[in-house]
Amino acid sequence: MYPQTTNNKSLTDKILKLKKEKNAIILAHYYVNSEVQDIADYIGDSLGLSQMAGRTDAKIILFAGVQFMAETAAVISQEKIVLLPDPTAGCSLAESINASDIIEWRKFNKDGIVVSYVNTTADVKAETDICCTSANALDVINSIPKSKKILFTPDKNLGSYIKAKLNRDMDVWSGDCCVHEEFSKESVLNLMSDYPDAHFLIHPESSCSHDPDIYNNPKVHILSTTGMIKKAGEIEITKFVVVTEPGVIHQMKMVYPQKEFIPADPKNKCFQMRKVTLEKILFSLENECYKVEVNQITTKRARPSITKMLEL
Ligand code: 13P
Ligand code: SF4
């Protein structure tokens, strides 16, 4: 999608050779380490990665990301081999809700609609009516009639942001992303006084996103990671404070070398995404491990919630 640089040459060469021989594609999220982004065939946000997983002709999809992303790929591309280089790469959001939590909610809300962020397990997706990502959450909620009761899972910050923006009553699950929870209103207001001429690219998973003092500020843009990259190109502004995991700045700098991108907190990295290394990717391709498989029954029940989102 974006220009690539080369480093760590011998490892990179081996990966690229093996990738070709095995007809594999490497899909990477913006939060993985820069050298991993550099060898990816496609780098994207959660929505773009799901779309690409559904579109590719490759025999093997190697996911440079976390478990829920690889599971989503396994559900939509059942005939493919899906590999996760580090099988322990999880996500605090995905771990905050179980299928049984949704089943319990439905007992009291028989006609309710369950919308789940894509950062959920396949078991949760199997109980979900429609998935969303940070890129399309407002559109997904808008597609549901106002008369319907909604449960939004699992991110409380994204859910509260949608409620505030759309003035819509929804039950919101109380999960959070351990990275974005740290971006409080106070920390962002401090950065605004440190960088008065900058615009702020803020991820809706951030705990500050649903505060009107933040989202009504004309210098603030609340967007998914891909949305942030696009926005930086659409406006004349040359200085941006990036309120999300700092990995995304690697692509921002490559796409707009003339602009300045300041991480809100350079140390606030997603340690789960950062588990993916070049060494693990090579091992994964060589040994075709660690395979991410979802059983037939769950796949059949989870797929409609993802395809509905992709069709929207
Ligand atoms: P997006 O890539 O959809 O913006 O989501 C960020 C994230 O936290 C993924 O785990
Ligand atoms: Fe999960 Fe947050 Fe890491 Fe994304 S950044 S994988 S939401 S813990």
Tab-separated table of C-alpha atoms and ligand atoms in Angstrom:
chain	number	residue	atom	x	y	z
A	1	MET	CA	0.000	0.000	0.000
A	2	TYR	CA	2.809	2.383	0.954
A	3	PRO	CA	6.516	2.648	-0.030
A	4	GLN	CA	8.877	0.189	1.682
A	5	THR	CA	12.420	0.548	3.069
A	6	THR	CA	14.899	-2.329	3.514
A	7	ASN	CA	16.843	-3.273	6.623
A	8	ASN	CA	18.032	-6.418	8.377
A	9	LYS	CA	18.939	-7.650	4.916
A	10	SER	CA	19.700	-11.369	5.203
A	11	LEU	CA	16.622	-12.118	7.307
A	12	THR	CA	14.472	-10.041	5.005
A	13	ASP	CA	15.864	-11.775	1.893
A	14	LYS	CA	15.091	-15.222	3.338
A	15	ILE	CA	11.541	-14.188	4.227
A	16	LEU	CA	10.876	-12.692	0.790
A	17	LYS	CA	12.246	-15.809	-0.984
A	18	LEU	CA	10.200	-18.197	1.156
A	19	LYS	CA	7.102	-16.052	0.810
A	20	LYS	CA	7.315	-16.344	-2.971
A	21	GLU	CA	8.078	-20.085	-2.959
A	22	LYS	CA	5.135	-20.837	-0.671
A	23	ASN	CA	2.682	-18.396	-2.263
A	24	ALA	CA	2.266	-16.551	1.038
A	25	ILE	CA	1.123	-13.004	1.733
A	26	ILE	CA	2.150	-11.003	4.804
A	27	LEU	CA	-0.561	-8.750	6.232
A	28	ALA	CA	0.621	-6.332	8.919
A	29	HIS	CA	-1.075	-3.900	11.265
A	30	TYR	CA	0.428	-0.409	11.695
A	31	TYR	CA	1.307	-1.162	15.326
A	32	VAL	CA	3.899	-3.866	14.583
A	33	ASN	CA	7.615	-3.051	14.610
A	34	SER	CA	8.870	-0.937	11.681
A	35	GLU	CA	11.128	-3.663	10.232
A	36	VAL	CA	8.120	-6.000	10.121
A	37	GLN	CA	5.974	-3.359	8.391
A	38	ASP	CA	8.775	-3.030	5.825
A	39	ILE	CA	8.490	-6.650	4.620
A	40	ALA	CA	4.667	-6.729	4.545
A	41	ASP	CA	2.674	-7.029	1.309
A	42	TYR	CA	-0.095	-4.976	2.835
A	43	ILE	CA	-0.199	-2.738	5.902
A	44	GLY	CA	-3.552	-1.556	7.129
A	45	ASP	CA	-6.086	-0.912	9.842
A	46	SER	CA	-8.383	-3.645	11.109
A	47	LEU	CA	-10.942	-3.010	8.350
A	48	GLY	CA	-8.378	-2.967	5.521
A	49	LEU	CA	-6.749	-6.140	6.850
A	50	SER	CA	-10.089	-7.988	6.988
A	51	GLN	CA	-10.895	-6.853	3.441
A	52	MET	CA	-7.492	-7.961	2.184
A	53	ALA	CA	-7.760	-11.342	3.939
A	54	GLY	CA	-11.028	-11.918	2.072
A	55	ARG	CA	-9.619	-10.809	-1.298
A	56	THR	CA	-6.188	-12.422	-1.542
A	57	ASP	CA	-5.410	-15.376	-3.853
A	58	ALA	CA	-2.381	-16.404	-1.770
A	59	LYS	CA	-2.332	-19.919	-0.305
A	60	ILE	CA	-0.924	-18.773	3.043
A	61	ILE	CA	-1.855	-15.633	4.979
A	62	LEU	CA	0.804	-14.738	7.548
A	63	PHE	CA	-0.677	-12.257	9.985
A	64	ALA	CA	1.800	-9.815	11.489
A	65	GLY	CA	-0.653	-8.808	14.195
A	66	VAL	CA	-2.596	-10.404	17.018
A	67	GLN	CA	-4.803	-13.454	17.517
A	68	PHE	CA	-8.225	-11.883	16.775
A	69	MET	CA	-6.974	-10.585	13.410
A	70	ALA	CA	-5.696	-14.016	12.363
A	71	GLU	CA	-8.948	-15.614	13.566
A	72	THR	CA	-10.981	-13.155	11.494
A	73	ALA	CA	-8.883	-14.088	8.443
A	74	ALA	CA	-9.420	-17.806	9.194
A	75	VAL	CA	-13.189	-17.275	9.366
A	76	ILE	CA	-13.461	-15.355	6.094
A	77	SER	CA	-10.835	-17.347	4.177
A	78	GLN	CA	-11.539	-20.841	5.389
A	79	GLU	CA	-9.691	-22.553	2.538
A	80	LYS	CA	-6.413	-20.761	3.322
A	81	ILE	CA	-3.646	-21.500	5.793
A	82	VAL	CA	-3.497	-18.661	8.328
A	83	LEU	CA	-0.298	-18.276	10.348
A	84	LEU	CA	0.390	-16.184	13.449
A	85	PRO	CA	4.157	-15.884	14.131
A	86	ASP	CA	3.608	-15.569	17.895
A	87	PRO	CA	0.611	-17.582	19.130
A	88	THR	CA	0.597	-15.681	22.441
A	89	ALA	CA	-0.111	-12.299	20.804
A	90	GLY	CA	-3.491	-11.413	22.328
A	91	CYS	CA	-5.500	-8.234	22.930
A	92	SER	CA	-6.927	-6.760	26.131
A	93	LEU	CA	-10.142	-5.824	24.336
A	94	ALA	CA	-10.728	-9.273	22.855
A	95	GLU	CA	-10.099	-10.815	26.284
A	96	SER	CA	-12.682	-8.608	28.014
A	97	ILE	CA	-15.804	-10.424	26.766
A	98	ASN	CA	-16.976	-14.012	26.260
A	99	ALA	CA	-19.724	-15.532	24.123
A	100	SER	CA	-21.675	-16.316	27.335
A	101	ASP	CA	-21.828	-12.586	28.192
A	102	ILE	CA	-23.706	-11.927	24.959
A	103	ILE	CA	-25.996	-14.927	25.415
A	104	GLU	CA	-26.888	-13.539	28.867
A	105	TRP	CA	-27.697	-10.058	27.450
A	106	ARG	CA	-29.942	-11.600	24.792
A	107	LYS	CA	-32.024	-13.347	27.453
A	108	PHE	CA	-33.273	-9.887	28.523
A	109	ASN	CA	-33.189	-8.266	25.069
A	110	LYS	CA	-34.799	-10.789	22.745
A	111	ASP	CA	-34.996	-8.425	19.729
A	112	GLY	CA	-31.760	-6.590	20.503
A	113	ILE	CA	-28.885	-6.180	18.044
A	114	VAL	CA	-25.343	-7.028	19.085
A	115	VAL	CA	-22.586	-5.018	17.425
A	116	SER	CA	-19.067	-6.201	18.178
A	117	TYR	CA	-15.817	-4.516	17.397
A	118	VAL	CA	-13.648	-6.747	15.233
A	119	ASN	CA	-11.283	-6.992	18.251
A	120	THR	CA	-13.183	-10.030	19.559
A	121	THR	CA	-12.763	-13.799	19.444
A	122	ALA	CA	-14.498	-15.931	16.804
A	123	ASP	CA	-16.734	-17.296	19.590
A	124	VAL	CA	-17.956	-13.768	20.351
A	125	LYS	CA	-18.414	-13.022	16.645
A	126	ALA	CA	-20.544	-16.174	16.432
A	127	GLU	CA	-23.013	-14.537	18.884
A	128	THR	CA	-22.803	-11.129	17.163
A	129	ASP	CA	-25.198	-9.691	14.563
A	130	ILE	CA	-22.750	-7.342	12.883
A	131	CYS	CA	-19.077	-6.473	13.389
A	132	CYS	CA	-17.493	-3.069	13.056
A	133	THR	CA	-14.065	-1.487	13.220
A	134	SER	CA	-13.042	2.006	14.261
A	135	ALA	CA	-13.213	2.980	10.551
A	136	ASN	CA	-16.897	2.124	10.069
A	137	ALA	CA	-18.463	2.000	13.573
A	138	LEU	CA	-20.629	5.122	13.028
A	139	ASP	CA	-21.929	3.759	9.682
A	140	VAL	CA	-22.672	0.343	11.191
A	141	ILE	CA	-24.683	1.846	14.060
A	142	ASN	CA	-26.482	4.181	11.642
A	143	SER	CA	-27.522	1.158	9.571
A	144	ILE	CA	-29.554	-0.203	12.522
A	145	PRO	CA	-33.123	1.114	12.967
A	146	LYS	CA	-33.476	3.551	15.896
A	147	SER	CA	-36.213	1.385	17.399
A	148	LYS	CA	-33.757	-1.448	18.080
A	149	LYS	CA	-31.955	-1.903	21.366
A	150	ILE	CA	-28.193	-2.268	20.796
A	151	LEU	CA	-25.400	-3.893	22.761
A	152	PHE	CA	-22.012	-2.565	21.671
A	153	THR	CA	-19.018	-4.722	22.637
A	154	PRO	CA	-16.340	-4.673	23.910
A	155	ASP	CA	-14.732	-1.195	23.827
A	156	LYS	CA	-16.274	1.261	26.279
A	157	ASN	CA	-14.428	4.251	24.796
A	158	LEU	CA	-15.395	3.650	21.173
A	159	GLY	CA	-18.943	2.792	22.350
A	160	SER	CA	-19.200	6.012	24.383
A	161	TYR	CA	-17.825	8.028	21.454
A	162	ILE	CA	-20.519	6.597	19.140
A	163	LYS	CA	-23.232	7.264	21.728
A	164	ALA	CA	-22.103	10.878	22.053
A	165	LYS	CA	-21.675	11.523	18.312
A	166	LEU	CA	-24.920	9.872	17.222
A	167	ASN	CA	-26.917	10.761	20.331
A	168	ARG	CA	-27.964	7.141	20.469
A	169	ASP	CA	-28.857	5.044	23.472
A	170	MET	CA	-26.882	1.783	23.558
A	171	ASP	CA	-25.692	-0.688	26.160
A	172	VAL	CA	-21.895	-0.536	26.056
A	173	TRP	CA	-19.611	-3.290	27.324
A	174	SER	CA	-16.861	-2.090	29.666
A	175	GLY	CA	-13.723	-3.457	27.967
A	176	ASP	CA	-10.777	-1.287	27.047
A	177	CYS	CA	-7.540	-1.288	25.119
A	178	CYS	CA	-4.662	-1.111	27.605
A	179	VAL	CA	-2.757	1.211	25.226
A	180	HIS	CA	-5.517	3.703	24.386
A	181	GLU	CA	-6.930	3.800	27.920
A	182	GLU	CA	-3.805	5.799	28.845
A	183	PHE	CA	-4.683	8.716	26.547
A	184	SER	CA	-6.743	10.750	29.020
A	185	LYS	CA	-8.377	14.125	28.443
A	186	GLU	CA	-5.865	15.741	30.796
A	187	SER	CA	-2.837	14.319	28.950
A	188	VAL	CA	-4.212	15.497	25.592
A	189	LEU	CA	-5.040	18.984	26.925
A	190	ASN	CA	-1.442	19.237	28.185
A	191	LEU	CA	-0.149	18.288	24.739
A	192	MET	CA	-2.429	20.917	23.202
A	193	SER	CA	-0.725	23.628	25.232
A	194	ASP	CA	2.724	22.191	24.380
A	195	TYR	CA	1.917	22.148	20.631
A	196	PRO	CA	-0.559	24.991	19.984
A	197	ASP	CA	-0.056	24.936	16.192
A	198	ALA	CA	-0.523	21.154	15.793
A	199	HIS	CA	-3.598	19.167	14.841
A	200	PHE	CA	-4.462	16.065	16.855
A	201	LEU	CA	-5.105	12.658	15.284
A	202	ILE	CA	-6.917	10.688	17.994
A	203	HIS	CA	-7.987	7.047	17.918
A	204	PRO	CA	-11.579	6.531	19.190
A	205	GLU	CA	-10.390	3.749	21.546
A	206	SER	CA	-8.655	6.502	23.567
A	207	SER	CA	-10.277	7.327	26.910
A	208	CYS	CA	-10.451	11.031	25.924
A	209	SER	CA	-12.309	10.426	22.619
A	210	HIS	CA	-15.860	10.796	23.963
A	211	ASP	CA	-15.317	14.055	25.831
A	212	PRO	CA	-17.033	16.965	23.994
A	213	ASP	CA	-14.096	19.276	24.821
A	214	ILE	CA	-11.961	16.892	22.757
A	215	TYR	CA	-14.190	15.802	19.859
A	216	ASN	CA	-15.683	19.285	19.316
A	217	ASN	CA	-12.232	20.893	19.064
A	218	PRO	CA	-11.682	21.865	15.374
A	219	LYS	CA	-8.043	20.779	15.617
A	220	VAL	CA	-9.053	17.241	16.605
A	221	HIS	CA	-9.691	14.398	14.133
A	222	ILE	CA	-11.027	11.150	15.620
A	223	LEU	CA	-10.160	8.361	13.224
A	224	SER	CA	-8.951	4.805	12.690
A	225	THR	CA	-5.256	4.339	11.925
A	226	THR	CA	-5.751	4.367	8.130
A	227	GLY	CA	-8.112	7.344	8.559
A	228	MET	CA	-5.313	9.215	10.372
A	229	ILE	CA	-2.838	8.607	7.550
A	230	LYS	CA	-5.348	9.802	4.967
A	231	LYS	CA	-6.305	12.881	6.997
A	232	ALA	CA	-2.662	13.969	7.307
A	233	GLY	CA	-2.556	14.157	3.495
A	234	GLU	CA	-5.930	15.846	3.054
A	235	ILE	CA	-5.223	18.972	5.113
A	236	GLU	CA	-2.552	21.673	4.758
A	237	ILE	CA	-1.402	21.350	8.407
A	238	THR	CA	2.231	20.198	8.731
A	239	LYS	CA	2.417	19.307	12.448
A	240	PHE	CA	0.380	16.498	14.013
A	241	VAL	CA	0.258	14.972	17.479
A	242	VAL	CA	-0.586	11.292	17.050
A	243	VAL	CA	-2.745	9.934	19.863
A	244	THR	CA	-2.505	6.193	19.278
A	245	GLU	CA	0.126	3.450	19.344
A	246	PRO	CA	3.266	5.098	17.898
A	247	GLY	CA	3.911	2.315	15.336
A	248	VAL	CA	1.634	4.092	12.842
A	249	ILE	CA	4.093	7.003	12.614
A	250	HIS	CA	6.499	4.823	10.594
A	251	GLN	CA	4.067	4.889	7.639
A	252	MET	CA	3.096	8.543	8.218
A	253	LYS	CA	6.746	9.615	7.910
A	254	MET	CA	7.216	7.567	4.743
A	255	VAL	CA	4.105	8.895	3.062
A	256	TYR	CA	4.555	12.539	4.138
A	257	PRO	CA	8.306	13.096	4.757
A	258	GLN	CA	7.772	16.883	4.736
A	259	LYS	CA	5.321	16.756	7.675
A	260	GLU	CA	6.013	16.359	11.396
A	261	PHE	CA	4.368	13.643	13.496
A	262	ILE	CA	4.735	13.735	17.275
A	263	PRO	CA	3.734	10.634	19.265
A	264	ALA	CA	1.490	11.478	22.228
A	265	ASP	CA	3.539	8.938	24.175
A	266	PRO	CA	6.433	7.193	22.363
A	267	LYS	CA	6.696	4.583	25.147
A	268	ASN	CA	3.026	3.553	25.071
A	269	LYS	CA	3.418	0.582	22.707
A	270	CYS	CA	1.140	-2.433	22.289
A	271	PHE	CA	3.398	-5.153	23.696
A	272	GLN	CA	1.189	-7.788	22.044
A	273	MET	CA	1.650	-6.411	18.518
A	274	ARG	CA	5.341	-5.849	19.214
A	275	LYS	CA	5.832	-9.569	19.887
A	276	VAL	CA	6.002	-10.089	16.101
A	277	THR	CA	9.637	-10.049	14.960
A	278	LEU	CA	11.422	-10.868	11.682
A	279	GLU	CA	12.951	-13.964	13.310
A	280	LYS	CA	9.502	-15.265	14.298
A	281	ILE	CA	8.131	-14.550	10.816
A	282	LEU	CA	10.927	-16.560	9.197
A	283	PHE	CA	10.390	-19.456	11.627
A	284	SER	CA	6.649	-19.274	11.000
A	285	LEU	CA	7.038	-19.472	7.220
A	286	GLU	CA	9.672	-22.218	7.367
A	287	ASN	CA	7.594	-24.420	9.645
A	288	GLU	CA	4.115	-23.280	8.616
A	289	CYS	CA	3.280	-22.492	12.213
A	290	TYR	CA	1.409	-21.396	14.250
A	291	LYS	CA	-1.735	-22.282	12.342
A	292	VAL	CA	-4.856	-20.402	13.427
A	293	GLU	CA	-7.908	-22.564	12.851
A	294	VAL	CA	-11.522	-21.982	13.778
A	295	ASN	CA	-13.855	-24.981	13.911
A	296	GLN	CA	-16.542	-25.393	11.222
A	297	ILE	CA	-19.510	-24.640	13.484
A	298	THR	CA	-18.039	-21.406	14.871
A	299	THR	CA	-16.880	-20.355	11.398
A	300	LYS	CA	-20.368	-20.818	9.989
A	301	ARG	CA	-21.929	-18.815	12.829
A	302	ALA	CA	-19.264	-16.079	12.982
A	303	ARG	CA	-18.913	-15.384	9.266
A	304	PRO	CA	-22.229	-13.530	8.684
A	305	SER	CA	-21.304	-10.848	11.258
A	306	ILE	CA	-18.062	-10.132	9.371
A	307	THR	CA	-19.494	-10.326	5.840
A	308	LYS	CA	-22.369	-8.010	6.815
A	309	MET	CA	-19.781	-5.445	7.884
A	310	LEU	CA	-17.705	-5.899	4.722
A	311	GLU	CA	-20.796	-5.509	2.526
A	312	LEU	CA	-21.873	-2.277	4.209
B	1	13P	P1	-7.638	0.217	13.762
B	1	13P	O1	-6.438	-0.346	13.116
B	1	13P	O2	-8.861	-0.340	13.178
B	1	13P	O3	-7.613	1.700	13.767
B	1	13P	O4	-7.646	-0.281	15.283
B	1	13P	C1	-6.627	-0.082	16.145
B	1	13P	C2	-6.364	-1.237	17.014
B	1	13P	O5	-6.272	-1.108	18.207
B	1	13P	C3	-6.182	-2.541	16.426
B	1	13P	O6	-5.896	-3.447	17.390
B	2	SF4	FE1	-5.628	-4.815	21.410
B	2	SF4	FE2	-5.072	-2.303	22.041
B	2	SF4	FE3	-3.119	-3.865	21.214
B	2	SF4	FE4	-5.015	-3.066	19.493
B	2	SF4	S1	-3.523	-1.779	20.525
B	2	SF4	S2	-4.193	-5.155	19.740
B	2	SF4	S3	-6.790	-2.993	20.823
B	2	SF4	S4	-4.310	-4.141	23.107
